[in-house]
Short mmCIF file of C-alpha atoms and ligand atoms in Angstrom, two decimals:
data_model
loop_
_atom_site.label_atom_id
_atom_site.label_comp_id
_atom_site.label_asym_id
_atom_site.label_seq_id
_atom_site.Cartn_x
_atom_site.Cartn_y
_atom_site.Cartn_z
CA MET A 26 11.21 -12.22 -15.37
CA GLN A 27 12.89 -15.59 -15.93
CA ILE A 28 13.42 -16.43 -12.07
CA LEU A 29 9.79 -15.92 -11.52
CA PHE A 30 8.82 -18.13 -14.67
CA ASP A 31 11.31 -20.83 -13.13
CA ARG A 32 9.94 -20.75 -9.62
CA ILE A 33 6.32 -20.84 -10.86
CA ARG A 34 7.31 -24.05 -12.93
CA LYS A 35 9.15 -25.55 -9.75
CA ASP A 36 6.74 -24.65 -7.11
CA GLY A 37 3.48 -23.57 -8.61
CA VAL A 38 0.32 -26.07 -8.55
CA ILE A 39 -2.19 -25.90 -11.12
CA LYS A 40 -5.82 -26.33 -9.74
CA SER A 41 -9.10 -26.92 -11.34
CA GLY A 42 -10.76 -23.71 -12.20
CA LYS A 43 -8.00 -22.36 -13.81
CA VAL A 44 -6.27 -21.39 -10.41
CA LEU A 45 -2.85 -21.61 -9.70
CA LYS A 46 -1.29 -21.89 -6.32
CA VAL A 47 1.71 -20.26 -5.46
CA ASP A 48 1.56 -20.40 -1.52
CA SER A 49 4.67 -21.80 -1.11
CA PHE A 50 6.41 -18.75 -2.17
CA LEU A 51 4.27 -15.92 -2.81
CA ASN A 52 1.28 -15.59 -0.93
CA HIS A 53 1.09 -17.66 2.30
CA GLN A 54 4.41 -18.64 2.85
CA MET A 55 6.76 -15.87 1.23
CA ASP A 56 10.23 -16.12 -0.32
CA ILE A 57 11.56 -12.74 0.57
CA GLU A 58 14.51 -12.86 -1.50
CA LEU A 59 12.27 -13.49 -4.58
CA LEU A 60 9.72 -10.76 -3.54
CA ASN A 61 12.76 -8.48 -3.19
CA GLU A 62 13.64 -9.14 -6.86
CA ILE A 63 10.18 -8.72 -7.79
CA GLY A 64 10.17 -5.16 -5.92
CA LYS A 65 13.41 -4.28 -7.83
CA GLU A 66 11.71 -5.19 -10.98
CA PHE A 67 8.67 -3.02 -10.47
CA LYS A 68 11.00 -0.25 -9.56
CA GLN A 69 12.81 -0.66 -12.74
CA ARG A 70 9.66 -0.61 -14.80
CA PHE A 71 8.35 2.40 -13.51
CA ALA A 72 11.57 3.96 -12.95
CA ASP A 73 10.52 6.90 -15.22
CA THR A 74 6.93 7.53 -13.19
CA GLU A 75 6.28 9.65 -10.65
CA ILE A 76 4.67 7.51 -7.67
CA THR A 77 3.73 8.79 -4.38
CA LYS A 78 1.73 5.86 -3.02
CA ILE A 79 1.23 2.12 -3.49
CA LEU A 80 -2.04 1.00 -3.21
CA THR A 81 -3.05 -2.86 -2.73
CA VAL A 82 -5.81 -5.34 -1.20
CA GLU A 83 -5.79 -7.22 1.86
CA ALA A 84 -4.49 -9.96 2.22
CA SER A 85 -2.14 -11.20 -0.16
CA GLY A 86 -0.78 -8.11 -1.98
CA ILE A 87 0.38 -6.61 1.15
CA GLY A 88 3.94 -8.29 1.44
CA ILE A 89 4.62 -7.87 -2.24
CA ALA A 90 3.62 -3.80 -1.92
CA CYS A 91 5.77 -3.53 1.26
CA ILE A 92 8.93 -4.95 -0.28
CA ALA A 93 8.47 -3.07 -3.37
CA ALA A 94 7.87 0.21 -1.65
CA GLN A 95 11.34 0.10 0.03
CA TYR A 96 12.54 0.78 -3.72
CA PHE A 97 9.83 3.53 -4.12
CA HIS A 98 10.37 5.25 -0.87
CA VAL A 99 6.57 5.73 -0.67
CA PRO A 100 3.88 4.48 1.61
CA VAL A 101 1.70 1.49 1.32
CA VAL A 102 -2.01 1.61 1.68
CA PHE A 103 -3.84 -1.64 1.60
CA ALA A 104 -7.71 -1.65 0.91
CA LYS A 105 -9.10 -3.50 3.99
CA LYS A 106 -12.21 -5.88 3.90
CA SER A 107 -14.83 -4.63 6.12
CA GLN A 108 -17.70 -6.47 7.64
CA SER A 109 -19.98 -3.33 8.01
CA VAL A 110 -20.56 -0.53 5.47
CA ASN A 111 -19.22 2.50 6.96
CA ILE A 112 -21.68 5.38 6.85
CA ASP A 113 -20.10 8.19 8.59
CA GLY A 114 -17.97 9.11 5.32
CA GLU A 115 -14.75 8.88 6.45
CA VAL A 116 -13.79 6.22 4.16
CA TYR A 117 -13.60 5.29 0.47
CA SER A 118 -15.65 2.06 -0.10
CA THR A 119 -16.41 -0.54 -2.90
CA GLN A 120 -17.02 -4.15 -3.38
CA ILE A 121 -14.77 -6.59 -4.74
CA GLU A 122 -15.78 -10.20 -5.87
CA SER A 123 -13.15 -12.26 -4.78
CA TYR A 124 -12.09 -14.77 -7.80
CA THR A 125 -10.77 -17.59 -5.37
CA HIS A 126 -13.53 -17.22 -2.68
CA LYS A 127 -16.27 -16.68 -4.96
CA ARG A 128 -17.57 -14.22 -2.50
CA THR A 129 -18.09 -10.35 -2.42
CA TYR A 130 -16.32 -8.15 0.12
CA ASP A 131 -16.71 -4.59 1.00
CA VAL A 132 -13.21 -2.95 1.29
CA ILE A 133 -12.34 0.44 2.56
CA VAL A 134 -9.82 2.90 2.33
CA SER A 135 -9.48 5.76 5.04
CA LYS A 136 -10.04 8.97 3.33
CA LYS A 137 -6.99 10.38 5.38
CA PHE A 138 -4.57 7.91 3.59
CA LEU A 139 -5.43 9.08 -0.32
CA ASN A 140 -5.65 12.78 -1.78
CA PRO A 141 -6.03 14.22 -4.91
CA GLN A 142 -2.37 15.27 -5.23
CA ASP A 143 -1.53 11.24 -5.09
CA LYS A 144 -0.29 9.33 -7.90
CA VAL A 145 -1.00 5.70 -7.06
CA LEU A 146 0.86 2.62 -8.21
CA LEU A 147 -1.47 -0.34 -8.02
CA ILE A 148 0.10 -3.61 -6.75
CA ASP A 149 -1.36 -7.15 -6.54
CA ASP A 150 -0.30 -10.66 -6.88
CA PHE A 151 -2.82 -11.99 -9.41
CA LEU A 152 -4.68 -10.54 -12.38
CA ALA A 153 -7.83 -12.72 -13.35
CA ASN A 154 -10.92 -11.07 -14.30
CA GLY A 155 -10.00 -7.57 -13.13
CA CYS A 156 -12.43 -7.46 -10.11
CA ALA A 157 -10.00 -6.59 -7.48
CA LEU A 158 -8.21 -3.75 -9.61
CA LEU A 159 -11.31 -2.30 -10.84
CA GLY A 160 -12.33 -1.96 -7.37
CA LEU A 161 -8.97 -0.01 -6.23
CA ILE A 162 -9.39 1.89 -9.15
CA GLU A 163 -12.73 3.13 -8.20
CA ILE A 164 -11.56 3.99 -4.69
CA VAL A 165 -8.47 6.08 -6.43
CA ALA A 166 -11.06 7.82 -8.57
CA SER A 167 -13.07 8.40 -5.37
CA ALA A 168 -10.49 10.15 -4.09
CA GLY A 169 -9.66 12.39 -7.25
CA ALA A 170 -6.20 11.01 -7.33
CA GLN A 171 -4.20 9.77 -10.22
CA ILE A 172 -3.33 6.03 -11.56
CA ALA A 173 0.39 6.01 -12.26
CA GLY A 174 0.46 2.40 -13.20
CA VAL A 175 -0.43 -1.01 -12.26
CA GLY A 176 1.98 -3.97 -11.30
CA ILE A 177 0.76 -7.40 -11.22
CA VAL A 178 3.05 -10.57 -10.39
CA VAL A 179 1.05 -13.08 -12.35
CA GLU A 180 -1.28 -12.23 -14.99
CA LYS A 181 -3.33 -14.92 -16.31
CA GLY A 182 -3.59 -13.91 -20.01
CA PHE A 183 -6.35 -16.23 -20.80
CA GLN A 184 -8.83 -14.48 -18.58
CA SER A 185 -10.07 -10.94 -19.30
CA GLY A 186 -8.69 -8.66 -16.89
CA GLY A 187 -5.41 -7.69 -18.55
CA GLU A 188 -7.21 -6.51 -21.60
CA VAL A 189 -9.93 -4.52 -19.51
CA ILE A 190 -7.02 -2.72 -17.73
CA ARG A 191 -5.18 -2.10 -20.85
CA GLU A 192 -8.20 -0.83 -22.55
CA MET A 193 -8.74 1.86 -19.93
CA GLY A 194 -5.44 3.32 -21.10
CA LEU A 195 -3.63 2.39 -17.90
CA ARG A 196 0.06 1.31 -17.88
CA LEU A 197 -0.05 -2.40 -16.85
CA GLU A 198 3.25 -4.26 -16.06
CA SER A 199 2.72 -8.10 -15.35
CA LEU A 200 5.81 -9.81 -14.40
CA ALA A 201 4.54 -12.78 -15.79
CA ILE A 202 1.78 -13.55 -17.92
CA VAL A 203 0.66 -17.26 -18.23
CA ASP A 204 -1.08 -17.81 -21.35
CA GLY A 205 -2.15 -21.39 -20.74
CA MET A 206 -1.61 -24.14 -18.02
CA ASN A 207 -2.29 -27.78 -18.47
CA GLU A 208 -3.75 -29.29 -15.21
CA LYS A 209 -2.95 -32.92 -16.52
CA THR A 210 1.03 -32.37 -17.48
CA GLY A 211 1.81 -29.46 -15.23
CA GLU A 212 2.86 -27.63 -18.19
CA ILE A 213 2.75 -23.74 -17.80
CA PHE A 214 3.19 -21.59 -20.93
CA PHE A 215 4.58 -17.79 -20.13
CA ARG A 216 4.08 -14.91 -23.04
CA GLY A 217 7.31 -13.89 -24.56
CA GLU A 218 9.24 -16.68 -23.53
P1 5GP B 343 -9.33 -10.86 -9.94
O1 5GP B 343 -10.03 -9.63 -9.20
O2 5GP B 343 -8.65 -10.16 -11.21
O3 5GP B 343 -10.68 -11.77 -11.11
O4 5GP B 343 -8.66 -12.08 -9.36
C1 5GP B 343 -7.57 -11.18 -8.64
C2 5GP B 343 -7.61 -11.71 -7.16
O5 5GP B 343 -8.23 -13.02 -7.04
C3 5GP B 343 -6.13 -11.50 -6.66
O6 5GP B 343 -6.13 -10.63 -5.93
C4 5GP B 343 -5.98 -13.03 -6.23
O7 5GP B 343 -5.60 -12.98 -4.71
C5 5GP B 343 -6.90 -13.70 -6.47
N1 5GP B 343 -6.31 -14.78 -7.71
C6 5GP B 343 -7.20 -14.72 -8.97
N2 5GP B 343 -6.80 -15.91 -9.55
C7 5GP B 343 -5.72 -16.52 -9.02
C8 5GP B 343 -4.90 -17.66 -9.00
O8 5GP B 343 -4.91 -18.30 -10.19
N3 5GP B 343 -4.21 -18.08 -8.07
C9 5GP B 343 -4.28 -17.24 -6.85
N4 5GP B 343 -3.21 -17.72 -5.80
N5 5GP B 343 -4.84 -16.41 -6.58
C10 5GP B 343 -5.62 -15.79 -7.51
#
């Protein structure tokens, strides 16, 4: 997706630890026109797929998922980070290790909002080692629902998450795959460009 490549090159900041900061347009301040193009692109890529719900994880996936949902005409559910593990059985829960914060969160989804008939599109801003997605996949499996696909804005192709998800046989559509970035020169290499 060329406009995304261009924007990442223009406004993305390469941080040590192989982190790409895109907080000026994607996940803190949000450029809604760009998010709108991203939403349209996800819809195009999954046009042949039946989707009844979009699932993402708090917080940075929410804006992206909501704009995309306007093209899919389905509700968005987000996995909530929870302080306390719920023991009354009303939620699906799992643990996700945060790549950027280096700590583990319990995340929950109310059982009311996922059911065995659902065909779920998972959406997130980044794919690094795949922890966030594996957590969401576990939640969907607990609900007995089906995963229709996975839509990622930026996949870091030099980390293992993409391979893990594709090897599971899931359809993964990443709008930008970064195969390398040079902290010193600021160069970013996109797959297929
Ligand atoms: P994973 O769980 O795949 O290891 O990491 C994905 C999650 O970590 C995403 O939800 C995203 O919020 C965060 N993340 C991973 N790598 C980056 C990165 O390079 N930049 C930013 N901004 N977030 C990242």
